[in-house]
PDB file of C-alpha atoms in Angstrom:
ATOM      1  CA  UNK A 714       0.026   0.238  -0.090  1.00  0.00           C
ATOM      2  CA  UNK A 715       1.155   3.486  -0.849  1.00  0.00           C
ATOM      3  CA  UNK A 716       1.738   6.228   1.329  1.00  0.00           C
ATOM      4  CA  UNK A 717       0.173   9.532   0.400  1.00  0.00           C
ATOM      5  CA  UNK A 718       2.774  12.176  -0.061  1.00  0.00           C
ATOM      6  CA  UNK A 719       3.167  14.534   2.756  1.00  0.00           C
ATOM      7  CA  UNK A 720       2.229  18.061   2.592  1.00  0.00           C
ATOM      8  CA  UNK A 721       4.977  20.617   2.797  1.00  0.00           C
ATOM      9  CA  UNK A 722       3.774  22.915   5.902  1.00  0.00           C
ATOM     10  CA  UNK A 723       5.004  26.294   5.122  1.00  0.00           C
ATOM     11  CA  UNK A 724       4.976  28.761   8.320  1.00  0.00           C
ATOM     12  CA  UNK A 725       3.259  32.017   7.631  1.00  0.00           C
ATOM     13  CA  UNK A 726       5.594  34.702   7.521  1.00  0.00           C
ATOM     14  CA  UNK A 727       5.200  37.420  10.440  1.00  0.00           C
ATOM     15  CA  UNK A 728       4.271  40.939   9.644  1.00  0.00           C
ATOM     16  CA  UNK A 729       7.227  42.776   8.931  1.00  0.00           C
ATOM     17  CA  UNK A 730       8.016  45.058  12.364  1.00  0.00           C
ATOM     18  CA  UNK A 731      10.729  46.953  10.481  1.00  0.00           C
ATOM     19  CA  UNK A 732      10.694  50.714  10.632  1.00  0.00           C
ATOM     20  CA  UNK A 733      11.127  52.302   7.528  1.00  0.00           C
ATOM     21  CA  UNK A 734      13.664  55.040   7.600  1.00  0.00           C
ATOM     22  CA  UNK A 735      13.624  57.546   4.866  1.00  0.00           C
ATOM     23  CA  UNK A 736      16.952  59.436   4.726  1.00  0.00           C
ATOM     24  CA  UNK A 737      17.109  63.239   3.539  1.00  0.00           C
ATOM     25  CA  UNK A 738      19.877  64.580   1.900  1.00  0.00           C
ATOM     26  CA  UNK A 739      23.030  65.735   4.041  1.00  0.00           C
ATOM     27  CA  UNK A 740      21.478  63.999   6.981  1.00  0.00           C
ATOM     28  CA  UNK A 741      23.266  61.376   9.215  1.00  0.00           C
ATOM     29  CA  UNK A 742      21.872  57.951   9.708  1.00  0.00           C
ATOM     30  CA  UNK A 743      21.203  58.612  13.472  1.00  0.00           C
ATOM     31  CA  UNK A 744      19.464  61.763  12.768  1.00  0.00           C
ATOM     32  CA  UNK A 745      16.952  60.144  10.372  1.00  0.00           C
ATOM     33  CA  UNK A 746      16.065  57.407  12.964  1.00  0.00           C
ATOM     34  CA  UNK A 747      15.278  60.086  15.470  1.00  0.00           C
ATOM     35  CA  UNK A 748      13.388  61.903  12.823  1.00  0.00           C
ATOM     36  CA  UNK A 749      11.082  58.942  12.297  1.00  0.00           C
ATOM     37  CA  UNK A 750      10.427  57.658  15.980  1.00  0.00           C
ATOM     38  CA  UNK A 751       9.344  61.047  16.698  1.00  0.00           C
ATOM     39  CA  UNK A 752       6.786  61.258  14.068  1.00  0.00           C
ATOM     40  CA  UNK A 753       3.236  61.002  15.351  1.00  0.00           C
ATOM     41  CA  UNK A 754       1.860  58.300  12.673  1.00  0.00           C
ATOM     42  CA  UNK A 755       4.942  56.008  13.497  1.00  0.00           C
ATOM     43  CA  UNK A 756       4.347  56.223  17.666  1.00  0.00           C
ATOM     44  CA  UNK A 757       0.594  55.746  16.959  1.00  0.00           C
ATOM     45  CA  UNK A 758       1.348  52.856  14.913  1.00  0.00           C
ATOM     46  CA  UNK A 759       3.563  51.157  17.302  1.00  0.00           C
ATOM     47  CA  UNK A 760       0.764  51.587  20.354  1.00  0.00           C
ATOM     48  CA  UNK A 761      -1.953  50.323  17.898  1.00  0.00           C
ATOM     49  CA  UNK A 762       0.093  47.315  17.116  1.00  0.00           C
ATOM     50  CA  UNK A 763       0.476  46.893  20.952  1.00  0.00           C
ATOM     51  CA  UNK A 764      -3.018  47.334  21.687  1.00  0.00           C
ATOM     52  CA  UNK A 765      -4.860  45.512  19.087  1.00  0.00           C
ATOM     53  CA  UNK A 766      -7.841  43.148  19.852  1.00  0.00           C
ATOM     54  CA  UNK A 767      -7.158  39.463  20.645  1.00  0.00           C
ATOM     55  CA  UNK A 768      -7.449  37.498  17.556  1.00  0.00           C
ATOM     56  CA  UNK A 769      -6.720  40.532  15.060  1.00  0.00           C
ATOM     57  CA  UNK A 770      -3.961  39.520  13.025  1.00  0.00           C
ATOM     58  CA  UNK A 771      -0.854  42.247  13.127  1.00  0.00           C
ATOM     59  CA  UNK A 772      -0.768  44.441  10.429  1.00  0.00           C
ATOM     60  CA  UNK A 773       2.694  45.380   8.556  1.00  0.00           C
ATOM     61  CA  UNK A 774       3.991  48.422  10.660  1.00  0.00           C
ATOM     62  CA  UNK A 775       4.662  50.202   7.171  1.00  0.00           C
ATOM     63  CA  UNK A 776       1.486  49.435   6.206  1.00  0.00           C
ATOM     64  CA  UNK A 777      -0.187  50.978   9.295  1.00  0.00           C
ATOM     65  CA  UNK A 778       2.381  53.746   9.129  1.00  0.00           C
ATOM     66  CA  UNK A 779       1.058  54.959   5.568  1.00  0.00           C
ATOM     67  CA  UNK A 780      -2.516  54.410   6.228  1.00  0.00           C
ATOM     68  CA  UNK A 781      -2.196  56.878   8.860  1.00  0.00           C
ATOM     69  CA  UNK A 782      -0.427  59.332   7.270  1.00  0.00           C
ATOM     70  CA  UNK A 783      -3.383  59.465   4.837  1.00  0.00           C
ATOM     71  CA  UNK A 784      -5.880  59.824   7.586  1.00  0.00           C
ATOM     72  CA  UNK A 785      -3.724  62.866   8.705  1.00  0.00           C
ATOM     73  CA  UNK A 786      -3.534  64.418   5.359  1.00  0.00           C
ATOM     74  CA  UNK A 787      -7.062  63.967   4.793  1.00  0.00           C
ATOM     75  CA  UNK A 788      -7.796  65.774   8.277  1.00  0.00           C
ATOM     76  CA  UNK A 789      -5.115  68.676   7.425  1.00  0.00           C
ATOM     77  CA  UNK A 790      -7.457  69.079   4.348  1.00  0.00           C
ATOM     78  CA  UNK A 791     -10.666  70.050   6.160  1.00  0.00           C
ATOM     79  CA  UNK A 792     -12.090  66.414   5.641  1.00  0.00           C
ATOM     80  CA  UNK A 793     -13.695  65.986   9.226  1.00  0.00           C
ATOM     81  CA  UNK A 794     -15.806  62.389   8.546  1.00  0.00           C
ATOM     82  CA  UNK A 795     -13.104  60.243  10.022  1.00  0.00           C
ATOM     83  CA  UNK A 796     -12.444  61.920  13.140  1.00  0.00           C
ATOM     84  CA  UNK A 797     -16.553  62.466  13.413  1.00  0.00           C
ATOM     85  CA  UNK A 798     -17.229  58.788  12.813  1.00  0.00           C
ATOM     86  CA  UNK A 799     -14.428  58.151  15.464  1.00  0.00           C
ATOM     87  CA  UNK A 800     -15.828  60.025  18.217  1.00  0.00           C
ATOM     88  CA  UNK A 801     -19.181  58.624  17.345  1.00  0.00           C
ATOM     89  CA  UNK A 802     -18.215  55.212  17.989  1.00  0.00           C
ATOM     90  CA  UNK A 803     -16.263  55.876  21.006  1.00  0.00           C
ATOM     91  CA  UNK A 804     -19.700  57.685  22.239  1.00  0.00           C
ATOM     92  CA  UNK A 805     -21.347  54.415  21.726  1.00  0.00           C
ATOM     93  CA  UNK A 806     -18.619  52.293  23.341  1.00  0.00           C
ATOM     94  CA  UNK A 807     -18.445  54.640  26.278  1.00  0.00           C
ATOM     95  CA  UNK A 808     -22.336  54.177  26.835  1.00  0.00           C
ATOM     96  CA  UNK A 809     -21.952  50.563  26.748  1.00  0.00           C
ATOM     97  CA  UNK A 810     -19.216  50.743  29.608  1.00  0.00           C
ATOM     98  CA  UNK A 811     -21.752  53.058  31.608  1.00  0.00           C
ATOM     99  CA  UNK A 812     -24.481  50.794  31.384  1.00  0.00           C
ATOM    100  CA  UNK A 813     -22.552  47.509  32.085  1.00  0.00           C
ATOM    101  CA  UNK A 814     -21.103  49.484  35.242  1.00  0.00           C
ATOM    102  CA  UNK A 815     -24.601  50.570  36.459  1.00  0.00           C
ATOM    103  CA  UNK A 816     -25.728  47.012  35.838  1.00  0.00           C
ATOM    104  CA  UNK A 817     -23.110  46.065  38.366  1.00  0.00           C
ATOM    105  CA  UNK A 818     -23.860  48.339  40.745  1.00  0.00           C
ATOM    106  CA  UNK A 819     -27.428  47.540  40.927  1.00  0.00           C
ATOM    107  CA  UNK A 820     -26.424  44.001  41.487  1.00  0.00           C
ATOM    108  CA  UNK A 821     -23.906  44.569  44.488  1.00  0.00           C
ATOM    109  CA  UNK A 822     -26.559  47.220  46.066  1.00  0.00           C
ATOM    110  CA  UNK A 823     -27.960  44.470  48.920  1.00  0.00           C
ATOM    111  CA  UNK A 824     -25.045  43.074  50.099  1.00  0.00           C
ATOM    112  CA  UNK A 825     -22.144  45.040  48.993  1.00  0.00           C
ATOM    113  CA  UNK A 826     -22.741  49.010  49.054  1.00  0.00           C
ATOM    114  CA  UNK A 827     -18.851  49.643  48.971  1.00  0.00           C
ATOM    115  CA  UNK A 828     -18.792  47.758  45.735  1.00  0.00           C
ATOM    116  CA  UNK A 829     -21.818  49.630  44.890  1.00  0.00           C
ATOM    117  CA  UNK A 830     -20.377  52.813  45.038  1.00  0.00           C
ATOM    118  CA  UNK A 831     -17.174  52.255  43.451  1.00  0.00           C
ATOM    119  CA  UNK A 832     -19.272  50.716  40.289  1.00  0.00           C
ATOM    120  CA  UNK A 833     -21.495  53.906  40.638  1.00  0.00           C
ATOM    121  CA  UNK A 834     -18.285  56.351  40.423  1.00  0.00           C
ATOM    122  CA  UNK A 835     -17.218  54.192  37.710  1.00  0.00           C
ATOM    123  CA  UNK A 836     -20.464  54.449  35.574  1.00  0.00           C
ATOM    124  CA  UNK A 837     -20.794  58.009  36.180  1.00  0.00           C
ATOM    125  CA  UNK A 838     -17.287  58.844  34.945  1.00  0.00           C
ATOM    126  CA  UNK A 839     -18.120  56.888  31.984  1.00  0.00           C
ATOM    127  CA  UNK A 840     -21.401  58.938  31.220  1.00  0.00           C
ATOM    128  CA  UNK A 841     -19.247  62.148  31.999  1.00  0.00           C
ATOM    129  CA  UNK A 842     -16.723  60.960  29.136  1.00  0.00           C
ATOM    130  CA  UNK A 843     -19.680  60.252  26.941  1.00  0.00           C
ATOM    131  CA  UNK A 844     -21.295  63.576  27.268  1.00  0.00           C
ATOM    132  CA  UNK A 845     -17.964  65.204  26.501  1.00  0.00           C
ATOM    133  CA  UNK A 846     -17.384  63.282  23.489  1.00  0.00           C
ATOM    134  CA  UNK A 847     -20.990  63.996  22.031  1.00  0.00           C
ATOM    135  CA  UNK A 848     -19.935  67.709  22.690  1.00  0.00           C
ATOM    136  CA  UNK A 849     -16.814  67.628  20.925  1.00  0.00           C
ATOM    137  CA  UNK A 850     -18.730  66.048  17.746  1.00  0.00           C
ATOM    138  CA  UNK A 851     -21.237  69.090  17.903  1.00  0.00           C
ATOM    139  CA  UNK A 852     -18.263  71.355  18.426  1.00  0.00           C
ATOM    140  CA  UNK A 853     -16.922  69.846  15.272  1.00  0.00           C
ATOM    141  CA  UNK A 854     -19.928  69.881  13.088  1.00  0.00           C
ATOM    142  CA  UNK A 855     -21.007  73.553  14.312  1.00  0.00           C
ATOM    143  CA  UNK A 856     -18.072  75.721  15.166  1.00  0.00           C
ATOM    144  CA  UNK A 857     -19.107  78.621  17.338  1.00  0.00           C
ATOM    145  CA  UNK A 858     -18.996  81.762  16.084  1.00  0.00           C
ATOM    146  CA  UNK A 859     -16.739  84.611  17.685  1.00  0.00           C
ATOM    147  CA  UNK A 860     -17.727  88.428  17.486  1.00  0.00           C
ATOM    148  CA  UNK A 861     -14.842  90.700  18.148  1.00  0.00           C
ATOM    149  CA  UNK A 862     -15.331  94.046  19.325  1.00  0.00           C
ATOM    150  CA  UNK A 863     -13.375  96.832  17.693  1.00  0.00           C
ATOM    151  CA  UNK A 864     -10.159  97.755  19.582  1.00  0.00           C
ATOM    152  CA  UNK A 865      -8.855 101.235  18.986  1.00  0.00           C
ATOM    153  CA  UNK A 866      -5.138 101.764  20.333  1.00  0.00           C
ATOM    154  CA  UNK A 867      -3.095 104.549  20.099  1.00  0.00           C
ATOM    155  CA  UNK A 868      -0.396 106.313  21.663  1.00  0.00           C
ATOM    156  CA  UNK A 869      -1.295 109.629  23.883  1.00  0.00           C
ATOM    157  CA  UNK A 870      -4.612 110.834  24.972  1.00  0.00           C
ATOM    158  CA  UNK A 871      -7.617 109.789  23.258  1.00  0.00           C
ATOM    159  CA  UNK A 872     -11.187 109.214  23.272  1.00  0.00           C
ATOM    160  CA  UNK A 873     -12.920 105.902  22.282  1.00  0.00           C
ATOM    161  CA  UNK A 874     -16.722 105.904  21.614  1.00  0.00           C
ATOM    162  CA  UNK A 875     -17.731 102.256  20.332  1.00  0.00           C
ATOM    163  CA  UNK A 876     -21.113 101.788  19.410  1.00  0.00           C
ATOM    164  CA  UNK A 877     -22.265 105.354  19.482  1.00  0.00           C
ATOM    165  CA  UNK A 878     -24.518 106.498  16.403  1.00  0.00           C
ATOM    166  CA  UNK A 879     -22.718 109.013  13.998  1.00  0.00           C
ATOM    167  CA  UNK A 880     -23.714 112.868  14.354  1.00  0.00           C
ATOM    168  CA  UNK A 881     -26.814 113.897  12.015  1.00  0.00           C
ATOM    169  CA  UNK A 882     -26.253 116.000   8.942  1.00  0.00           C
ATOM    170  CA  UNK A 883     -26.147 119.539  10.097  1.00  0.00           C
ATOM    171  CA  UNK A 884     -25.028 118.899  13.848  1.00  0.00           C
ATOM    172  CA  UNK A 885     -21.721 120.187  14.626  1.00  0.00           C
ATOM    173  CA  UNK A 886     -19.004 117.472  15.238  1.00  0.00           C
ATOM    174  CA  UNK A 887     -17.336 119.437  18.073  1.00  0.00           C
ATOM    175  CA  UNK A 888     -20.112 119.026  20.744  1.00  0.00           C
ATOM    176  CA  UNK A 889     -18.590 119.967  23.676  1.00  0.00           C
ATOM    177  CA  UNK A 890     -18.557 123.548  22.245  1.00  0.00           C
ATOM    178  CA  UNK A 891     -22.101 124.190  22.523  1.00  0.00           C
ATOM    179  CA  UNK A 892     -21.738 124.178  25.996  1.00  0.00           C
ATOM    180  CA  UNK A 893     -19.795 127.729  25.698  1.00  0.00           C
ATOM    181  CA  UNK A 894     -22.646 129.000  23.351  1.00  0.00           C
ATOM    182  CA  UNK A 895     -25.880 130.443  24.188  1.00  0.00           C
ATOM    183  CA  UNK A 896     -26.787 130.068  20.477  1.00  0.00           C
ATOM    184  CA  UNK A 897     -24.916 128.841  17.439  1.00  0.00           C
ATOM    185  CA  UNK A 898     -22.030 131.435  16.540  1.00  0.00           C
ATOM    186  CA  UNK A 899     -22.560 133.434  19.672  1.00  0.00           C
ATOM    187  CA  UNK A 900     -20.463 133.237  22.479  1.00  0.00           C
ATOM    188  CA  UNK A 901     -21.843 133.846  26.008  1.00  0.00           C
ATOM    189  CA  UNK A 902     -20.696 137.123  27.245  1.00  0.00           C
ATOM    190  CA  UNK A 903     -19.660 137.867  30.785  1.00  0.00           C
ATOM    191  CA  UNK A 904     -22.787 139.177  33.265  1.00  0.00           C
ATOM    192  CA  UNK A 905     -22.684 142.875  34.047  1.00  0.00           C
ATOM    193  CA  UNK A 906     -20.559 144.199  36.847  1.00  0.00           C
ATOM    194  CA  UNK A 907     -21.878 144.070  40.357  1.00  0.00           C
ATOM    195  CA  UNK A 908     -21.984 146.595  42.868  1.00  0.00           C
ATOM    196  CA  UNK A 909     -19.230 146.543  45.396  1.00  0.00           C
ATOM    197  CA  UNK A 910     -20.358 145.453  48.792  1.00  0.00           C
ATOM    198  CA  UNK A 911     -19.986 148.203  51.532  1.00  0.00           C
ATOM    199  CA  UNK A 912     -18.527 145.681  53.885  1.00  0.00           C
ATOM    200  CA  UNK A 913     -15.508 145.337  51.660  1.00  0.00           C
ATOM    201  CA  UNK A 914     -14.746 148.651  50.151  1.00  0.00           C
ATOM    202  CA  UNK A 915     -11.217 147.370  48.691  1.00  0.00           C
ATOM    203  CA  UNK A 916     -13.159 144.713  46.494  1.00  0.00           C
ATOM    204  CA  UNK A 917     -14.652 146.983  43.946  1.00  0.00           C
ATOM    205  CA  UNK A 918     -15.587 146.181  40.132  1.00  0.00           C
ATOM    206  CA  UNK A 919     -13.330 146.720  37.343  1.00  0.00           C
ATOM    207  CA  UNK A 920     -13.804 149.987  36.023  1.00  0.00           C
ATOM    208  CA  UNK A 921     -15.290 150.460  32.535  1.00  0.00           C
ATOM    209  CA  UNK A 922     -11.887 151.892  31.484  1.00  0.00           C
ATOM    210  CA  UNK A 923     -10.318 148.513  31.669  1.00  0.00           C
ATOM    211  CA  UNK A 924     -12.966 146.796  29.546  1.00  0.00           C
ATOM    212  CA  UNK A 925     -12.672 146.199  25.947  1.00  0.00           C
ATOM    213  CA  UNK A 926     -15.520 148.273  24.265  1.00  0.00           C
ATOM    214  CA  UNK A 927     -16.781 144.985  22.193  1.00  0.00           C
ATOM    215  CA  UNK A 928     -16.103 141.274  23.205  1.00  0.00           C
ATOM    216  CA  UNK A 929     -15.471 139.241  19.938  1.00  0.00           C
ATOM    217  CA  UNK A 930     -13.677 135.927  19.091  1.00  0.00           C
ATOM    218  CA  UNK A 931     -10.026 135.901  19.808  1.00  0.00           C
ATOM    219  CA  UNK A 932      -7.957 134.266  17.236  1.00  0.00           C
ATOM    220  CA  UNK A 933      -5.179 131.891  17.941  1.00  0.00           C
ATOM    221  CA  UNK A 934      -1.545 133.726  18.259  1.00  0.00           C
TER     222      UNK A 934
END
C-alpha cells in the first residue's frame, strides 16, 4: 500500500515590524532614525500594534504608518468625516461601559454597598466621558462663531466711542463747544459788573476804562 505524499507546511511569515527610515540629503543615519521615531504616525502605529484586539492579525508596520499618514492628510485638508465617525463610535462604547457598570452596581447594592459605590463612580465617569465626546462632535459639526469688538489703540490721550451713533447731518461734530455758546455762532458774554459791597470797599468792580468796548472771538496767536 502506497503512502500519500506528505504535504509541505510553509510557516506563515510574521508581519514585518521593521521601521522604514527615509533619509534626507546631508542627513546622518542617526538623525534620520530620530526624526522617524518622533513622528506621530509612527508612535501611533506602535501603540495600535500593541493594543490590537485579541484574534486580530498584526498589520505590517509600514502599511499601518502609510494608512495613518493618509488619515492625517485628509484631516489637514478639512475632511472631518473620519474624526467624527471615530468619536461617534467611541461615544457608543462609553455608553455601553456606563450601562454595564450601572448594572453591576445594582447587582451589589443589597449586600456590598462599597462595591456599589465604586461601580457607580466608574459608571458616572464613563457617562461624563460620553457626554464630553458628544459635545466634541457638536463642536466639530457646528463651530462657535466669535464676535470681536473693535479695539482702538493709539499712543497718547484719546477718546474711544464704540457703539455710539454718528452725528446727524447739520449737527456740529464738535459737540463740547456748544456748552460755551448760548446760540450757534454767539459766545456767551460775561454778566454785568456787580456793585461793590459796603463791607469791603477795597473789593470793587473793575472800571469800564479797563474793559474792551466790544467782546469778540479771539484768534489763535
